[in-house]
Coordinates of C-alpha atoms in Angstrom, one line a residue:
Chain A
T144 CA 179.8 350.9 211.5
Q145 CA 179.2 350.2 215.2
L146 CA 176.2 348.1 216.2
L147 CA 175.7 350.2 219.3
E148 CA 176.2 353.9 219.1
Q149 CA 176.6 355.9 222.3
S150 CA 176.1 359.6 222.7
P151 CA 177.6 361.9 223.7
Q152 CA 181.2 360.6 223.2
F153 CA 182.5 363.0 225.9
L154 CA 180.8 364.9 228.7
S155 CA 182.4 367.2 231.1
I156 CA 180.1 368.6 233.9
Q157 CA 180.3 370.0 237.3
E158 CA 179.4 368.3 240.5
G159 CA 175.7 368.3 241.2
E160 CA 174.6 368.5 237.6
N161 CA 172.3 365.8 236.0
L162 CA 173.2 364.0 232.8
T163 CA 171.9 361.4 230.4
V164 CA 173.9 359.0 228.2
Y165 CA 172.2 357.3 225.3
C166 CA 172.9 353.9 223.7
N167 CA 171.2 353.4 220.3
S168 CA 171.0 350.6 217.7
S169 CA 168.8 349.5 214.8
S170 CA 169.0 346.0 216.1
V171 CA 166.9 344.3 218.7
F172 CA 168.7 343.1 221.8
S173 CA 167.6 340.2 224.1
S174 CA 169.4 342.0 227.0
L175 CA 171.5 345.1 227.6
Q176 CA 174.1 345.9 230.2
W177 CA 175.8 349.0 231.4
Y178 CA 179.4 349.1 232.6
R179 CA 181.7 351.7 234.1
Q180 CA 185.4 351.5 233.3
E181 CA 188.0 353.6 235.2
P182 CA 191.5 354.3 233.9
G183 CA 193.8 351.3 234.1
E184 CA 191.0 348.9 235.0
G185 CA 188.5 346.6 233.3
P186 CA 184.8 347.4 232.9
V187 CA 182.6 346.7 236.0
L188 CA 179.0 345.7 235.5
L189 CA 176.4 348.2 236.8
V190 CA 173.1 346.7 235.6
T191 CA 171.4 344.3 233.3
V192 CA 168.0 345.0 231.7
V193 CA 166.1 342.4 229.8
T194 CA 162.5 343.6 229.3
G195 CA 161.4 346.3 227.0
G196 CA 160.4 349.4 228.9
E197 CA 162.2 348.2 232.0
V198 CA 163.6 350.8 234.4
K199 CA 166.2 350.0 237.1
K200 CA 167.6 352.3 239.7
L201 CA 171.0 352.1 241.4
K202 CA 171.3 354.9 243.9
R203 CA 171.6 358.0 241.8
L204 CA 171.8 356.1 238.5
T205 CA 168.6 355.3 236.5
F206 CA 168.7 352.8 233.6
Q207 CA 166.0 352.4 231.0
F208 CA 165.6 349.8 228.3
G209 CA 163.6 351.0 225.3
D210 CA 160.2 349.5 224.6
A211 CA 161.4 348.0 221.4
R212 CA 164.7 346.8 223.0
K213 CA 166.8 348.7 220.5
D214 CA 168.0 351.5 222.8
S215 CA 168.8 352.3 226.4
S216 CA 169.6 355.3 228.5
L217 CA 171.6 356.0 231.7
H218 CA 170.6 359.0 233.8
I219 CA 172.8 360.2 236.6
T220 CA 171.3 362.6 239.2
A221 CA 173.5 365.0 241.1
A222 CA 176.8 363.8 239.6
Q223 CA 179.8 363.4 241.8
P224 CA 183.5 363.3 241.0
G225 CA 183.4 359.5 241.8
D226 CA 181.1 359.0 238.8
T227 CA 184.0 359.9 236.5
G228 CA 184.8 357.2 234.0
L229 CA 184.0 355.5 230.7
Y230 CA 180.4 354.3 230.5
L231 CA 179.8 351.4 228.1
C232 CA 176.6 349.8 227.1
A233 CA 176.7 346.2 225.8
G234 CA 174.0 344.0 224.4
R235 CA 173.3 340.4 223.4
L236 CA 171.7 340.0 219.9
G237 CA 170.6 336.4 220.2
G238 CA 169.9 334.1 223.1
T239 CA 171.5 334.3 226.5
A240 CA 174.6 332.5 225.4
S241 CA 175.3 335.0 222.5
K242 CA 178.3 337.2 222.8
L243 CA 178.3 340.7 224.2
T244 CA 178.6 343.5 221.7
F245 CA 179.9 346.7 223.3
G246 CA 179.0 350.3 222.4
T247 CA 181.4 353.0 221.5
G248 CA 181.5 354.4 225.1
T249 CA 180.9 357.8 226.8
R250 CA 183.7 359.4 228.7
L251 CA 182.3 361.3 231.7
Q252 CA 184.3 363.8 233.7
V253 CA 182.8 365.3 236.8
T254 CA 184.7 368.3 238.3
L255 CA 184.3 370.0 241.7
Chain B
E1182 CA 187.9 336.6 246.5
A1183 CA 190.7 337.3 244.1
G1184 CA 189.8 338.9 240.8
V1185 CA 191.0 338.1 237.3
A1186 CA 194.7 338.5 237.1
Q1187 CA 196.6 339.6 234.0
S1188 CA 200.2 340.1 233.2
P1189 CA 202.1 342.0 232.1
R1190 CA 200.2 345.3 232.7
Y1191 CA 202.2 347.1 230.0
K1192 CA 204.2 346.0 227.0
I1193 CA 206.0 348.0 224.3
I1194 CA 207.3 346.2 221.2
E1195 CA 208.3 346.9 217.7
K1196 CA 206.2 345.9 214.7
R1197 CA 206.8 342.3 213.5
Q1198 CA 207.9 341.2 217.0
S1199 CA 205.9 338.6 219.0
V1200 CA 204.2 339.1 222.3
A1201 CA 202.2 337.0 224.8
F1202 CA 199.7 337.9 227.4
W1203 CA 198.7 335.8 230.4
C1204 CA 195.4 335.6 232.2
N1205 CA 194.3 333.7 235.4
P1206 CA 190.5 333.8 235.8
I1207 CA 188.5 333.7 239.0
S1208 CA 188.7 330.3 240.6
G1209 CA 185.8 328.1 239.5
H1210 CA 184.9 330.1 236.4
A1211 CA 184.5 327.9 233.4
T1212 CA 184.2 330.6 230.8
L1213 CA 187.1 332.8 229.8
Y1214 CA 187.1 335.7 227.3
W1215 CA 189.7 337.8 225.6
Y1216 CA 188.7 341.2 224.4
Q1217 CA 190.6 343.9 222.4
Q1218 CA 189.9 347.5 223.3
I1219 CA 191.3 350.1 221.0
L1220 CA 191.6 353.6 222.3
G1221 CA 188.3 355.4 222.1
Q1222 CA 186.3 352.2 221.4
G1223 CA 184.4 349.6 223.4
P1224 CA 185.9 346.1 223.9
K1225 CA 185.6 343.7 221.0
L1226 CA 185.5 339.9 221.8
L1227 CA 188.4 338.1 220.3
I1228 CA 187.8 334.6 221.7
Q1229 CA 185.7 332.8 224.2
F1230 CA 186.6 329.5 225.9
Q1231 CA 184.3 327.1 227.8
N1232 CA 186.7 325.1 230.0
N1233 CA 189.5 324.3 227.5
G1234 CA 187.3 324.4 224.4
V1235 CA 186.8 327.3 222.0
V1236 CA 183.2 328.6 221.9
D1237 CA 183.6 331.6 219.6
D1238 CA 186.7 332.9 217.8
S1239 CA 185.0 334.5 214.8
Q1240 CA 186.7 337.9 215.4
L1241 CA 190.2 336.5 216.1
P1242 CA 192.6 337.4 213.3
K1243 CA 193.9 333.9 213.1
D1244 CA 196.8 334.7 210.8
R1245 CA 198.6 336.4 213.6
F1246 CA 196.7 335.9 216.8
S1247 CA 196.4 332.6 218.8
A1248 CA 195.1 331.7 222.2
E1249 CA 195.0 328.6 224.3
R1250 CA 193.6 327.4 227.6
L1251 CA 195.2 324.0 227.9
K1252 CA 194.1 322.9 231.4
G1253 CA 190.9 324.9 231.4
V1254 CA 192.2 327.4 233.9
D1255 CA 194.7 330.1 232.9
S1256 CA 195.1 331.2 229.3
T1257 CA 197.6 332.9 227.0
L1258 CA 197.0 335.1 224.0
K1259 CA 199.8 335.5 221.5
I1260 CA 200.4 337.9 218.6
Q1261 CA 202.9 336.9 216.0
P1262 CA 203.9 339.1 214.2
A1263 CA 202.5 342.3 215.7
K1264 CA 201.3 345.2 213.6
L1265 CA 200.9 348.9 214.5
E1266 CA 197.1 348.5 214.5
D1267 CA 197.4 345.9 217.3
S1268 CA 198.1 348.7 219.8
A1269 CA 195.3 348.4 222.3
V1270 CA 194.3 347.2 225.7
Y1271 CA 193.8 343.4 225.9
L1272 CA 191.2 342.5 228.5
C1273 CA 190.6 339.1 230.0
A1274 CA 187.3 338.3 231.6
S1275 CA 185.8 335.2 233.2
S1276 CA 182.3 334.1 234.2
F1277 CA 180.9 331.1 236.1
G1278 CA 179.1 329.9 233.0
A1279 CA 178.4 331.0 229.4
G1280 CA 174.8 332.1 229.7
G1281 CA 173.7 335.7 229.8
S1282 CA 172.8 335.6 233.4
N1283 CA 176.4 334.9 234.3
E1284 CA 178.3 338.2 235.1
Q1285 CA 181.6 338.7 233.3
F1286 CA 184.4 339.9 235.6
F1287 CA 187.2 341.7 233.9
G1288 CA 190.9 341.9 234.7
P1289 CA 192.8 345.2 234.6
G1290 CA 194.1 344.5 231.1
T1291 CA 197.4 344.6 229.3
R1292 CA 198.2 347.8 227.4
L1293 CA 200.2 347.0 224.3
T1294 CA 202.0 349.6 222.3
V1295 CA 203.4 348.6 218.9
L1296 CA 206.0 351.0 217.5

């Protein structure tokens, strides 16, 4: 069983649509990160959230950390083809030096 | 600034053969990570180095996998002998330090296919 479950696994939408990706766990995380990975490349960090209830915005992307620090969501407004990729959440269970545990990933395709 | 370099980018081998991957981290980064990413899954940490010492290798299958970072800079990951289930992308990442506030920068990965 995966510690961090992401949903949906796959998402295919048209340009201009909105979408939300979820990252859920039964465990409490000290911090949570979101990455985007494009084909043939390594993951690239988008954001880090550390406080329960925290909301961060990065242009058209809005990230939220659940109040209990067990879940997170990523909302994209007016998706563009450049948003296409694999979105991964990753959390640290213990202190700041603990290892990153990655989620199962959500593959997003945005078409014209 | 140059990113994390990995080679080779692709490797195809038959089961029971040996294979080695190389990683050169970003200059000045003391912490180096090797991850295994199986198709359709998120990366899984295999081993973490702080300079040339091992911090965490709890998920490294030590009967067949080995890794070293002798001079505290570049690193190699070896699989001997390979199994079919080792087919995956092997990602190397580095960070300035080991704490959670230190961003991990990933290389492009080596895609391994075991036939």
